[in-house]
PDB file of C-alpha atoms in Angstrom:
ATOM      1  CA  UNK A   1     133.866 107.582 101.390  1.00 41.00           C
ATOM      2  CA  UNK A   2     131.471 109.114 103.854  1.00 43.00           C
ATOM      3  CA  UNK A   3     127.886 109.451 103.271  1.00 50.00           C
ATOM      4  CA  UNK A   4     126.270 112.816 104.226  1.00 60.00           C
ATOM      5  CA  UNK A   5     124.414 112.542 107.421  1.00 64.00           C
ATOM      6  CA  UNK A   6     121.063 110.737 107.493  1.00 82.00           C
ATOM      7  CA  UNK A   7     117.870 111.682 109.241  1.00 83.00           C
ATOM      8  CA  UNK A   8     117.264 108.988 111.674  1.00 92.00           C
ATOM      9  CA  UNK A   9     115.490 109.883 114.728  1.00 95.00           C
ATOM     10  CA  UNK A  10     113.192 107.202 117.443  1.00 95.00           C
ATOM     11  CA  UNK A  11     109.539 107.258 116.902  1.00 96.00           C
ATOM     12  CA  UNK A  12     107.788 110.433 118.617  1.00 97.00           C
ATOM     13  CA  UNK A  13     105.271 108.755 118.917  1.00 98.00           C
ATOM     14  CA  UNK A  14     104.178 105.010 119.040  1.00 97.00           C
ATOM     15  CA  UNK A  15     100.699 102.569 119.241  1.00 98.00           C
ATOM     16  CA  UNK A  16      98.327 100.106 118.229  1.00 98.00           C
ATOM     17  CA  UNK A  17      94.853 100.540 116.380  1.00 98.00           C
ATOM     18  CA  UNK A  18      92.057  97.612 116.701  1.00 98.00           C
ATOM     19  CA  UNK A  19      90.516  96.972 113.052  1.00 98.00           C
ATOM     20  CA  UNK A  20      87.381  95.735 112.838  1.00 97.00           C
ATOM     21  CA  UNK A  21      88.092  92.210 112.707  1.00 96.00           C
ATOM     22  CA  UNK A  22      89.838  92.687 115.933  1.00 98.00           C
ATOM     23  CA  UNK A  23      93.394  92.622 115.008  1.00 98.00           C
ATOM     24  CA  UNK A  24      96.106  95.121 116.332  1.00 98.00           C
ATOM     25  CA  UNK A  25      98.161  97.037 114.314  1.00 98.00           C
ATOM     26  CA  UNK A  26     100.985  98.802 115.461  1.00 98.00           C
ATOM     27  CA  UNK A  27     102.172 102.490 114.282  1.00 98.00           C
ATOM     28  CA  UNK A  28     104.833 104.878 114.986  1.00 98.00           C
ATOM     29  CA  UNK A  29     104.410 108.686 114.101  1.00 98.00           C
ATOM     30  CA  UNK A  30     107.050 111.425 113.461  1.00 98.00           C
ATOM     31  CA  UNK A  31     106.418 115.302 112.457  1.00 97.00           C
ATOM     32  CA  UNK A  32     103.488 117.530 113.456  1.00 97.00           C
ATOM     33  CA  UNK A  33     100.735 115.307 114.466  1.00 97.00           C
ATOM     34  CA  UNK A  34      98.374 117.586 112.578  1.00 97.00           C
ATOM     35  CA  UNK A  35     100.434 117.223 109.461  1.00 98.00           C
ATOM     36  CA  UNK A  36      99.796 116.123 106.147  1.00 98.00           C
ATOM     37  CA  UNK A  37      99.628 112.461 106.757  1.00 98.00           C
ATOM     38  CA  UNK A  38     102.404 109.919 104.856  1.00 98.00           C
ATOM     39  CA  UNK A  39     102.593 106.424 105.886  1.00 98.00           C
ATOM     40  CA  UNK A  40     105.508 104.366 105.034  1.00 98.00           C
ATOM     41  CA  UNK A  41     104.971 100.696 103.760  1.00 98.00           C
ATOM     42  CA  UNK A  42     108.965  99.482 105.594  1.00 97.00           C
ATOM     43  CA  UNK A  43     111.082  97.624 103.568  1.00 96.00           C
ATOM     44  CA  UNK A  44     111.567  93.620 103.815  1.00 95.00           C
ATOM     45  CA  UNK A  45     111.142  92.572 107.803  1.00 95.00           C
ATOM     46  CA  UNK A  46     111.580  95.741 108.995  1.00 96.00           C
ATOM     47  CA  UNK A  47     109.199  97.236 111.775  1.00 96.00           C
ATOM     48  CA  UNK A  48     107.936 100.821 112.385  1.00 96.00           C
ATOM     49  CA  UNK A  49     110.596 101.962 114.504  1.00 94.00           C
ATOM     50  CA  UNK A  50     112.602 102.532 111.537  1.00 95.00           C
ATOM     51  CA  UNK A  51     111.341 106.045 109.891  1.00 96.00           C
ATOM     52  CA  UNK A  52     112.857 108.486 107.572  1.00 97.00           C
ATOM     53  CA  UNK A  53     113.449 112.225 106.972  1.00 96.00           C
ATOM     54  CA  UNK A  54     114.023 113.507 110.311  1.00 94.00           C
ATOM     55  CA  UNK A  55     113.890 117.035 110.172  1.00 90.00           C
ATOM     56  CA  UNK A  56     112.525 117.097 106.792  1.00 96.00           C
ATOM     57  CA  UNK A  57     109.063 115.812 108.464  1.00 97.00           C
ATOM     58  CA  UNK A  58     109.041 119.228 110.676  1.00 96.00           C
ATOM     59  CA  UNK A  59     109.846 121.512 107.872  1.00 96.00           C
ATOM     60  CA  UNK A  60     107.367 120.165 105.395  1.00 97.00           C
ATOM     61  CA  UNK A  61     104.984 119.965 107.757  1.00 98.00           C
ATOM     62  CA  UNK A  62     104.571 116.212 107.494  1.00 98.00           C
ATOM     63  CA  UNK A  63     102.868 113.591 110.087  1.00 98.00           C
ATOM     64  CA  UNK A  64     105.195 110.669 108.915  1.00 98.00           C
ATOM     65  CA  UNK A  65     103.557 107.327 109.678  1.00 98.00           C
ATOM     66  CA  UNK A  66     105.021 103.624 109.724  1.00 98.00           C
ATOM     67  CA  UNK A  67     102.816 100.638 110.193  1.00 98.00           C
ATOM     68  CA  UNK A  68     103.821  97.116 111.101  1.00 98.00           C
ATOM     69  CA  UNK A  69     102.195  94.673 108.696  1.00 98.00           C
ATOM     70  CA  UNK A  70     100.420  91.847 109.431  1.00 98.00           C
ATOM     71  CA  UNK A  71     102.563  89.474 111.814  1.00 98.00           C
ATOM     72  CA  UNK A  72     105.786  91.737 112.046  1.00 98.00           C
ATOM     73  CA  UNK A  73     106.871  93.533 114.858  1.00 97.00           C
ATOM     74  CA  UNK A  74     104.032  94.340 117.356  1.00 97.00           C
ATOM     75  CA  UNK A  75     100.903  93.739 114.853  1.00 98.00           C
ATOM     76  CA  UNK A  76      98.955  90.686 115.184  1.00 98.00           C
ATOM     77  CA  UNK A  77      99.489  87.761 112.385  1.00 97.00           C
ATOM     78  CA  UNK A  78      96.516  87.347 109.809  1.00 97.00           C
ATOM     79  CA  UNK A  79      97.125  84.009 108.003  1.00 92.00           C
ATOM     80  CA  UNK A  80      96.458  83.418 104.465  1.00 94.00           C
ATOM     81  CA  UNK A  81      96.095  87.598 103.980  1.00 97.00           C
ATOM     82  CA  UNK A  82      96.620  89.103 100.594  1.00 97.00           C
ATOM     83  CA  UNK A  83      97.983  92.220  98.768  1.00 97.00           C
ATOM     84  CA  UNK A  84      94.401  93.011  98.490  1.00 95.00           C
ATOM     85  CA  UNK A  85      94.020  93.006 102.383  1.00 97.00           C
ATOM     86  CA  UNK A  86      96.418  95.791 102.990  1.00 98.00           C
ATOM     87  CA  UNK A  87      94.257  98.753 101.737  1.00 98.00           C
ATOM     88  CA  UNK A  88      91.226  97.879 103.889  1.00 98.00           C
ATOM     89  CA  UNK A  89      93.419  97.638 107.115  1.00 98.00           C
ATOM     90  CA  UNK A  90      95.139 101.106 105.608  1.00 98.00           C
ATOM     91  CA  UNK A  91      92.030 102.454 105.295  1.00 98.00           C
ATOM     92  CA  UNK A  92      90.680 101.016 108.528  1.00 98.00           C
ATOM     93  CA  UNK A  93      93.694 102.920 110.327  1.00 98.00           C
ATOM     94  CA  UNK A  94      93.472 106.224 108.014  1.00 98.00           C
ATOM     95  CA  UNK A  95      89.685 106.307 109.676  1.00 98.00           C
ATOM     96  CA  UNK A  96      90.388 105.556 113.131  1.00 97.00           C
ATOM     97  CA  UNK A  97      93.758 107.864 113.173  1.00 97.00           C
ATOM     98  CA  UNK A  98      92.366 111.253 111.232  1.00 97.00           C
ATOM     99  CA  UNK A  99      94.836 110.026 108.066  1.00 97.00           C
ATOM    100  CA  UNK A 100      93.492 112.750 105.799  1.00 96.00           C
ATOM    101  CA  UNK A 101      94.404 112.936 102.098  1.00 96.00           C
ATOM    102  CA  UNK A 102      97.300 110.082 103.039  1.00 98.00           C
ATOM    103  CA  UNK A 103     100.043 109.633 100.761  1.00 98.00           C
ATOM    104  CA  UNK A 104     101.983 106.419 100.740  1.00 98.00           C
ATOM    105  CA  UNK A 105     106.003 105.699 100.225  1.00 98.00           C
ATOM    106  CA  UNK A 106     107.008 102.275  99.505  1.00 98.00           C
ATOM    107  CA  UNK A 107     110.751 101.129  99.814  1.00 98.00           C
ATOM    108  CA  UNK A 108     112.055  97.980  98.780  1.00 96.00           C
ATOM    109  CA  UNK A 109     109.562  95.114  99.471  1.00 96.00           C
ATOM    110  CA  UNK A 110     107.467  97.770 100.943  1.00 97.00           C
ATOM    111  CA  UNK A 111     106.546  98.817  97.363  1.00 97.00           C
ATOM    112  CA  UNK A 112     103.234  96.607  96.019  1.00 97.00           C
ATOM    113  CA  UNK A 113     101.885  97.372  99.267  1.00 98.00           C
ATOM    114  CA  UNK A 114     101.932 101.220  98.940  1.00 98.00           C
ATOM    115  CA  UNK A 115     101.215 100.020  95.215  1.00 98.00           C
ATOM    116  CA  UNK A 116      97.979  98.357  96.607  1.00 98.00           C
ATOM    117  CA  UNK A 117      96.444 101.604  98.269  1.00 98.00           C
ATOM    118  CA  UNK A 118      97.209 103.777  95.432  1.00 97.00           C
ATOM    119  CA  UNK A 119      95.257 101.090  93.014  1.00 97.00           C
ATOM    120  CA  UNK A 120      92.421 101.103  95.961  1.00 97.00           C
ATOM    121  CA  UNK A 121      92.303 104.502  95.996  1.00 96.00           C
ATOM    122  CA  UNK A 122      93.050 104.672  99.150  1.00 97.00           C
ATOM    123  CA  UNK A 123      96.301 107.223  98.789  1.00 97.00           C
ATOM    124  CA  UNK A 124      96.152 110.032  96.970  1.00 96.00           C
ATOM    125  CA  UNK A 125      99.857 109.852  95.951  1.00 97.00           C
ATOM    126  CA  UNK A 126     102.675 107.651  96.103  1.00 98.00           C
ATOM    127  CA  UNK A 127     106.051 107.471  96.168  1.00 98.00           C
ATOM    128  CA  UNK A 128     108.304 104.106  95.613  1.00 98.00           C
ATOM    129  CA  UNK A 129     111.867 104.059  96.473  1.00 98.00           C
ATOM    130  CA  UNK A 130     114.247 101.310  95.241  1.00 96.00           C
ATOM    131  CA  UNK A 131     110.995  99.323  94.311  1.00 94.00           C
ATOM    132  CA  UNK A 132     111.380  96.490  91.591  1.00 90.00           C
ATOM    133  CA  UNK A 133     108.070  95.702  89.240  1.00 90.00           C
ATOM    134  CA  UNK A 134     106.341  92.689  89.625  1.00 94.00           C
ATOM    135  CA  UNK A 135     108.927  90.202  90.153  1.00 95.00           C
ATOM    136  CA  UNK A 136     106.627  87.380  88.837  1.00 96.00           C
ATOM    137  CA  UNK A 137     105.296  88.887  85.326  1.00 93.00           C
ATOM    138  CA  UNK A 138     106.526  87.562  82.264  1.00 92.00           C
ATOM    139  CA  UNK A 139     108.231  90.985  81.048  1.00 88.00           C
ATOM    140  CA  UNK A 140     110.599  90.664  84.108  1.00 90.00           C
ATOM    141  CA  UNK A 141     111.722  87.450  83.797  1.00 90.00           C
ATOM    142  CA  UNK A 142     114.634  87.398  81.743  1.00 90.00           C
ATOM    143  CA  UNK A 143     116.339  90.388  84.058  1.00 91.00           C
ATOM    144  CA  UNK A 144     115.620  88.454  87.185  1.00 93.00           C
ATOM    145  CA  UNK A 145     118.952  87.532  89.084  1.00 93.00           C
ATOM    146  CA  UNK A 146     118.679  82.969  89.379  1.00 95.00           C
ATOM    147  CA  UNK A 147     118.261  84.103  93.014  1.00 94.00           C
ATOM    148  CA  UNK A 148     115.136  85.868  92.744  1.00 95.00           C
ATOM    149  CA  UNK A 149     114.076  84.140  89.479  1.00 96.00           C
ATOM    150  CA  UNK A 150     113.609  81.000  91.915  1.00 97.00           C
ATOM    151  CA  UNK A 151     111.796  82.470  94.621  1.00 97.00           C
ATOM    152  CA  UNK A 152     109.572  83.637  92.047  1.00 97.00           C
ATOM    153  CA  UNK A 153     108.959  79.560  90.488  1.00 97.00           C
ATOM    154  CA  UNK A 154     108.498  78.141  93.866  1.00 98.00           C
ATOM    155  CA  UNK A 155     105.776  80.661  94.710  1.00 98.00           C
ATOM    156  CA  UNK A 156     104.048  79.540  91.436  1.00 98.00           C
ATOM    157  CA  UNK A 157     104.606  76.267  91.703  1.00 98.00           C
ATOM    158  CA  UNK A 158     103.415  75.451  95.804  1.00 98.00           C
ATOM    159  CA  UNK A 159     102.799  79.017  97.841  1.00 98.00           C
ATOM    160  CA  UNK A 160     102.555  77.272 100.694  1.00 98.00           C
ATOM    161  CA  UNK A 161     105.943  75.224 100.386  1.00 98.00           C
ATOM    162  CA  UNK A 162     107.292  78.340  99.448  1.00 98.00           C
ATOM    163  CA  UNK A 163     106.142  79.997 102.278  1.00 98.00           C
ATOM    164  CA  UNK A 164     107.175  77.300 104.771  1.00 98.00           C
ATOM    165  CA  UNK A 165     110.530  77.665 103.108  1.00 98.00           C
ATOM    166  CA  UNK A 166     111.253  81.372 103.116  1.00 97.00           C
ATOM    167  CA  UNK A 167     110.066  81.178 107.014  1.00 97.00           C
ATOM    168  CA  UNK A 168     112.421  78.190 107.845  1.00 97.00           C
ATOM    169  CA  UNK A 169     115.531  80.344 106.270  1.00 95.00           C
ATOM    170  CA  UNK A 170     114.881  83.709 107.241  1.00 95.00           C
ATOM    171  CA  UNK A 171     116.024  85.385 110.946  1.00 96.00           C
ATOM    172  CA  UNK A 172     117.066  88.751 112.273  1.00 96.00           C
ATOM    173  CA  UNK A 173     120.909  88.111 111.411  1.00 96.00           C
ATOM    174  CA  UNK A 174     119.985  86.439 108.200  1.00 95.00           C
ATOM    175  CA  UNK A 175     118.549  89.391 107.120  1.00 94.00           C
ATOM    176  CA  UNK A 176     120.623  92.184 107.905  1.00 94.00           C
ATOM    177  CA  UNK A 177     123.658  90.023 106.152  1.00 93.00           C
ATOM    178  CA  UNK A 178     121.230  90.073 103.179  1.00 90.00           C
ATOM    179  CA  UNK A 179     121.212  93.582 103.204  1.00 92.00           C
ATOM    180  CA  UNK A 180     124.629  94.896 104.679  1.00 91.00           C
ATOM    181  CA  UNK A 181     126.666  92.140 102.328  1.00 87.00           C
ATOM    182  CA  UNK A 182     127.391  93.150  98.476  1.00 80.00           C
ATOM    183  CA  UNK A 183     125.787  96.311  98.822  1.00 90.00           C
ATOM    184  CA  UNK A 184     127.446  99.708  96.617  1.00 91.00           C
ATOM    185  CA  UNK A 185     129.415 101.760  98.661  1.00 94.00           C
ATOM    186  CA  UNK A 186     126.818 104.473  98.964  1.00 95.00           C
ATOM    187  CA  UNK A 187     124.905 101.786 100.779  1.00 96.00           C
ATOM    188  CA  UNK A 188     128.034 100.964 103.017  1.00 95.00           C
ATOM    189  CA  UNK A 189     128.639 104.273 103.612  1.00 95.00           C
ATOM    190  CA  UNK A 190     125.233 104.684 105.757  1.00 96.00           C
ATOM    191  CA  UNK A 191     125.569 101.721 107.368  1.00 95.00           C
ATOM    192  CA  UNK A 192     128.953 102.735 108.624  1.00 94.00           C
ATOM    193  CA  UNK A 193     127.132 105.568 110.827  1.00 95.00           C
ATOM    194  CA  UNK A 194     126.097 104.218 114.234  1.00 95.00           C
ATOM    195  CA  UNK A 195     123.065 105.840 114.707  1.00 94.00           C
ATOM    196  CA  UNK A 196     121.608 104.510 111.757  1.00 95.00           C
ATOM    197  CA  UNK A 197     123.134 100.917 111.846  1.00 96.00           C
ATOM    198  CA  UNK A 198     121.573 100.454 115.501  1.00 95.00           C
ATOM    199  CA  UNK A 199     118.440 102.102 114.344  1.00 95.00           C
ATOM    200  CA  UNK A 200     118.472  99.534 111.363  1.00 96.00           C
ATOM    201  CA  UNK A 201     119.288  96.609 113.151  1.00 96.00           C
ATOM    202  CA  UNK A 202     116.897  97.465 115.917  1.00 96.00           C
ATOM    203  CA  UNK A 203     113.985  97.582 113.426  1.00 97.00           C
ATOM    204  CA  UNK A 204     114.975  94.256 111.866  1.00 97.00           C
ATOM    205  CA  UNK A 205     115.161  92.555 115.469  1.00 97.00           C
ATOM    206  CA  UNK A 206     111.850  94.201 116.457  1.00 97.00           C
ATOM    207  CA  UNK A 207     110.862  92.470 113.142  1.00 97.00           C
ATOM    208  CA  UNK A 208     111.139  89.628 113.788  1.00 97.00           C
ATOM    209  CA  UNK A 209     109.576  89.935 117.514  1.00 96.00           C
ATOM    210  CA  UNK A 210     107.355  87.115 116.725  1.00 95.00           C
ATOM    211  CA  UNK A 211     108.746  84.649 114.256  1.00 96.00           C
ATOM    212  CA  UNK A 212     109.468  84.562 110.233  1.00 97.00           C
ATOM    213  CA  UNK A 213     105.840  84.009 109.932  1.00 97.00           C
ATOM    214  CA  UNK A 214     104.946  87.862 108.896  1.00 97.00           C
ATOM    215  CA  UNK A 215     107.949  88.554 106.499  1.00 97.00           C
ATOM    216  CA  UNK A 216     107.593  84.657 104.969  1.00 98.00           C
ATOM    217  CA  UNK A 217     104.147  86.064 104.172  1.00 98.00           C
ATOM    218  CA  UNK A 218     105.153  89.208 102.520  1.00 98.00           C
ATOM    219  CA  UNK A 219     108.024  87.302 100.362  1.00 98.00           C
ATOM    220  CA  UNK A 220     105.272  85.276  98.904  1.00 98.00           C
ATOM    221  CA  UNK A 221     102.859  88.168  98.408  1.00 98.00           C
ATOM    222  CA  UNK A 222     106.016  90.294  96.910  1.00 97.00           C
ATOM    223  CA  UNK A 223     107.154  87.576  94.625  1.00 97.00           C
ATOM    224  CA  UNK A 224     103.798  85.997  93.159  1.00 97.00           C
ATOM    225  CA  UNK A 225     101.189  87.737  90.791  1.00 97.00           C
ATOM    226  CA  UNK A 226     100.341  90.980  92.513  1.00 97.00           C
ATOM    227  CA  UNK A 227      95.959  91.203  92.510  1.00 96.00           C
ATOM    228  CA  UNK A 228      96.204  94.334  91.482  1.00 96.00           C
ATOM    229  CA  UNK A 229      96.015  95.776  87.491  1.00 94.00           C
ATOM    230  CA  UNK A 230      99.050  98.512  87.207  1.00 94.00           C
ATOM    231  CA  UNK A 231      97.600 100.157  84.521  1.00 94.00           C
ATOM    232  CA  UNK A 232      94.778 100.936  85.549  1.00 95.00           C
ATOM    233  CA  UNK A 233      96.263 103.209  88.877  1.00 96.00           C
ATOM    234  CA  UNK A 234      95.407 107.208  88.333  1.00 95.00           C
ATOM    235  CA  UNK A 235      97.456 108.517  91.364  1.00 95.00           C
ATOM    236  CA  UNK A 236     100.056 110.351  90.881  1.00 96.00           C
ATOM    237  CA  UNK A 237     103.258 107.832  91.471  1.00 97.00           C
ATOM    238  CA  UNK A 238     107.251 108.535  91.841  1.00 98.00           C
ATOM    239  CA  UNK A 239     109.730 106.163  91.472  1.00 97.00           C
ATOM    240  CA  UNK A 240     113.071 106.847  92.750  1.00 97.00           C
ATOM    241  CA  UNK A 241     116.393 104.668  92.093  1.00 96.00           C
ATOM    242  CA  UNK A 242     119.709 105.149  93.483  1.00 96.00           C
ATOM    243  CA  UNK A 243     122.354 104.644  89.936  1.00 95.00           C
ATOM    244  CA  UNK A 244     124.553 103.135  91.722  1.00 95.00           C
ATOM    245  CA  UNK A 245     121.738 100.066  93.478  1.00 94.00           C
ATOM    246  CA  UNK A 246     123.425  96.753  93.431  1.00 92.00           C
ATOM    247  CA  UNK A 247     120.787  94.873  94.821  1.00 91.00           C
ATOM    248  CA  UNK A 248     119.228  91.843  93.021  1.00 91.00           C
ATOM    249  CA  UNK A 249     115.834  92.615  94.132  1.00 91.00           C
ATOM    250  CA  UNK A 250     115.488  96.181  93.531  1.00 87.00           C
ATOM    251  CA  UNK A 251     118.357  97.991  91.063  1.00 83.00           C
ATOM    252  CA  UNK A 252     117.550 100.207  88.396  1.00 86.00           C
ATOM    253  CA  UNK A 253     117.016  98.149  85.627  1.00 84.00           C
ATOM    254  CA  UNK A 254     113.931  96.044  87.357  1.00 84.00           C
ATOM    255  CA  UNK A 255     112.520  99.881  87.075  1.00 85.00           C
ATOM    256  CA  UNK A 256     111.378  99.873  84.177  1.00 87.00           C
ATOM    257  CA  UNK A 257     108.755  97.747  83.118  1.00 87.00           C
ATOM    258  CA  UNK A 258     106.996  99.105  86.434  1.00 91.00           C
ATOM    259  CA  UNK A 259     107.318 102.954  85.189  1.00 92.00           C
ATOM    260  CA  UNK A 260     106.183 101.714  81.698  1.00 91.00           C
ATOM    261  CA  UNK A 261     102.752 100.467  83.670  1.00 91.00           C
ATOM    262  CA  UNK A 262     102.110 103.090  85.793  1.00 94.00           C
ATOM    263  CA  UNK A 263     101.158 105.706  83.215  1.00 93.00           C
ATOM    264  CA  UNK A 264     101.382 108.166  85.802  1.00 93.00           C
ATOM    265  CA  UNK A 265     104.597 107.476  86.667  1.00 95.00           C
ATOM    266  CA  UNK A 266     107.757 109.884  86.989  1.00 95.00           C
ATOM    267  CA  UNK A 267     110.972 108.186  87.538  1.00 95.00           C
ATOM    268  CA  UNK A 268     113.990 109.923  89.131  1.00 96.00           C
ATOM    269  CA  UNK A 269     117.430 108.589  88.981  1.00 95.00           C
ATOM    270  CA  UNK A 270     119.747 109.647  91.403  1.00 96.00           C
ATOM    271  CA  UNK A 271     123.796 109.665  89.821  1.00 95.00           C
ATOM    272  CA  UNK A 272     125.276 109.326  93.414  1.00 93.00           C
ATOM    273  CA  UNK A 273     123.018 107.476  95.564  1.00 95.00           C
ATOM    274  CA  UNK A 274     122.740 103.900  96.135  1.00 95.00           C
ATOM    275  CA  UNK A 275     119.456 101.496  97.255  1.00 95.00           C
ATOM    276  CA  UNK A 276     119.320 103.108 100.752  1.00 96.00           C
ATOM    277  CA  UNK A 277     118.647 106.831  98.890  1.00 95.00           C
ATOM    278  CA  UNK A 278     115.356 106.442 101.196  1.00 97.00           C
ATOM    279  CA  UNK A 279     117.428 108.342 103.855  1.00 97.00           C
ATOM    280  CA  UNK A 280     120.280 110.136 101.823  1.00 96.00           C
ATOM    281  CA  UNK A 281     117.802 112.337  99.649  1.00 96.00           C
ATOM    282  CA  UNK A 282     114.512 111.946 101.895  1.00 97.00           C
ATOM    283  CA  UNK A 283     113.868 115.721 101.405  1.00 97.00           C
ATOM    284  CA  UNK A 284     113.349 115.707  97.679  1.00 97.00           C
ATOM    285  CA  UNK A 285     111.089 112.701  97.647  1.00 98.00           C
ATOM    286  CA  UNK A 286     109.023 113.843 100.564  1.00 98.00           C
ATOM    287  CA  UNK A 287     108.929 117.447  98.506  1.00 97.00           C
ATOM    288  CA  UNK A 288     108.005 115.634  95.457  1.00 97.00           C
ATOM    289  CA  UNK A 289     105.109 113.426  96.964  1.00 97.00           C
ATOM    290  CA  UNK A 290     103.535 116.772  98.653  1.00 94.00           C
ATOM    291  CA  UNK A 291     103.882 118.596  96.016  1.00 88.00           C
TER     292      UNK A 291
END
């Protein structure tokens, strides 16, 4: 099987913003630089030189942005930060950058952060791709995978020990065996194009540039209560699954309890596509969000 060709493309442009508390964080940029702004929250240890929609940026007129977090890839660490701490250094960015009526995608672990603007009203849409619900509330529990059900009890039981752990175990090559290993053959079918794989493993790498420390971080953030009420979010949100996900962390069926919170959710299913449907059907989610 061969996937259809996906829109991979280097940055066009690439930088770092001071916030106020005198942190760097770095950015990449695609599209129109006058375009309707989207920034992309990157999947688990992945930096910004991994975009999506090449092409599809120009067309819709889009100024695609990707933003290392916190102690991945080229932005400075911020110990001890919080879900809660991502919208201020969004909105910190959005100010110094000319980020306009932002939107936010999501995909994979990427998905309470974009989560965390849209209930800080700091987006004014969002879109989450292969995006589970909140891994640690009680609704979710019994369709965890034992995998992910125990990341989720250490991180109750000692975040600290937990994040010590996930930091000790966790590397460049661990990571892209995580993904790459297991995966539907939708999935394996992207991988298997080079320009895509290198752009992948590239971003992973870059990553990583200065320790586990920044991804550790996120795991624990990702997997513990998120300090945010779903409910109670009023932008527009999609949620887009791939039928044929495999993944532990983010298949269909950890969909639902998320869509049944976000009461402005619409969910799309896609028959063909797999957990990487980020790049395979980029168009019609980037449609949908500007819509």
């Amino acid at each position: 099987m061969t996937s259809k060709p996906v829109g991979i493309a280097p940055p066009e442009r690439l930088g770092s913003t001071r916030l106020p508390d005198g942190r760097m964080l770095a950015w990449s940029e695609w599209g129109p630089a006058d375009g309707l702004p989207v920034l992309l929250c990157p999947g688990g240890a992945t930096s910004r030189w991994l975009g999506f929609g090449a092409g599809a940026v120009d067309a819709l007129g889009i100024r695609l942005v990707s933003v290392d977090r916190p102690g991945l890839g080229a932005s400075d660490p911020a110990p001890g930060r919080t879900l809660g701490d991502w919208p201020d250094d969004v909105s910190s960015l959005a100010t110094a950058r000319g980020l306009d009526g932002l939107r936010v995608v999501g995909y994979s672990q990427g998905a309470p952060f974009a989560l965390a603007c849209a209930a800080h009203g700091v987006a004014t849409g969002a879109s989450i791709v292969s995006g589970s619900g909140e891994p640690a509330a009680p609704e979710l529990a019994d369709a965890l995978a034992p995998g992910v059900r125990s990341m989720v009890e250490a991180v109750a039981a000692d975040p600290s020990a937990a994040e010590a752990a996930f930091a000790a175990s966790a590397d460049a090559d661990t990571m892209w065996a995580l993904v790459t290993t297991g995966c539907a053959e939708p999935d394996r079918a992207v991988f298997r194009q080079p320009a895509f794989a290198a752009a992948y493993r590239r971003a992973v790498t870059e990553g990583f540039a200065r320790g586990p420390g920044g991804y550790a971080r996120d795991t624990v953030l990702t997997m513990g209560r998120w300090p945010f009420d779903t409910t109670a979010i009023t932008t527009p949100v999609d949620l887009w699954y791939g039928e044929q996900d495999t993944s532990v962390f983010h298949s269909p069926g950890l969909s639902t309890a998320l869509a049944d919170a976000l009461p402005t959710a619409r969910r799309h299913v896609v028959a063909e596509a797999g957990g990487m449907l980020l790049w395979t059907h980029a168009e019609p989610i980037l449609r949908s969000l500007v819509a």
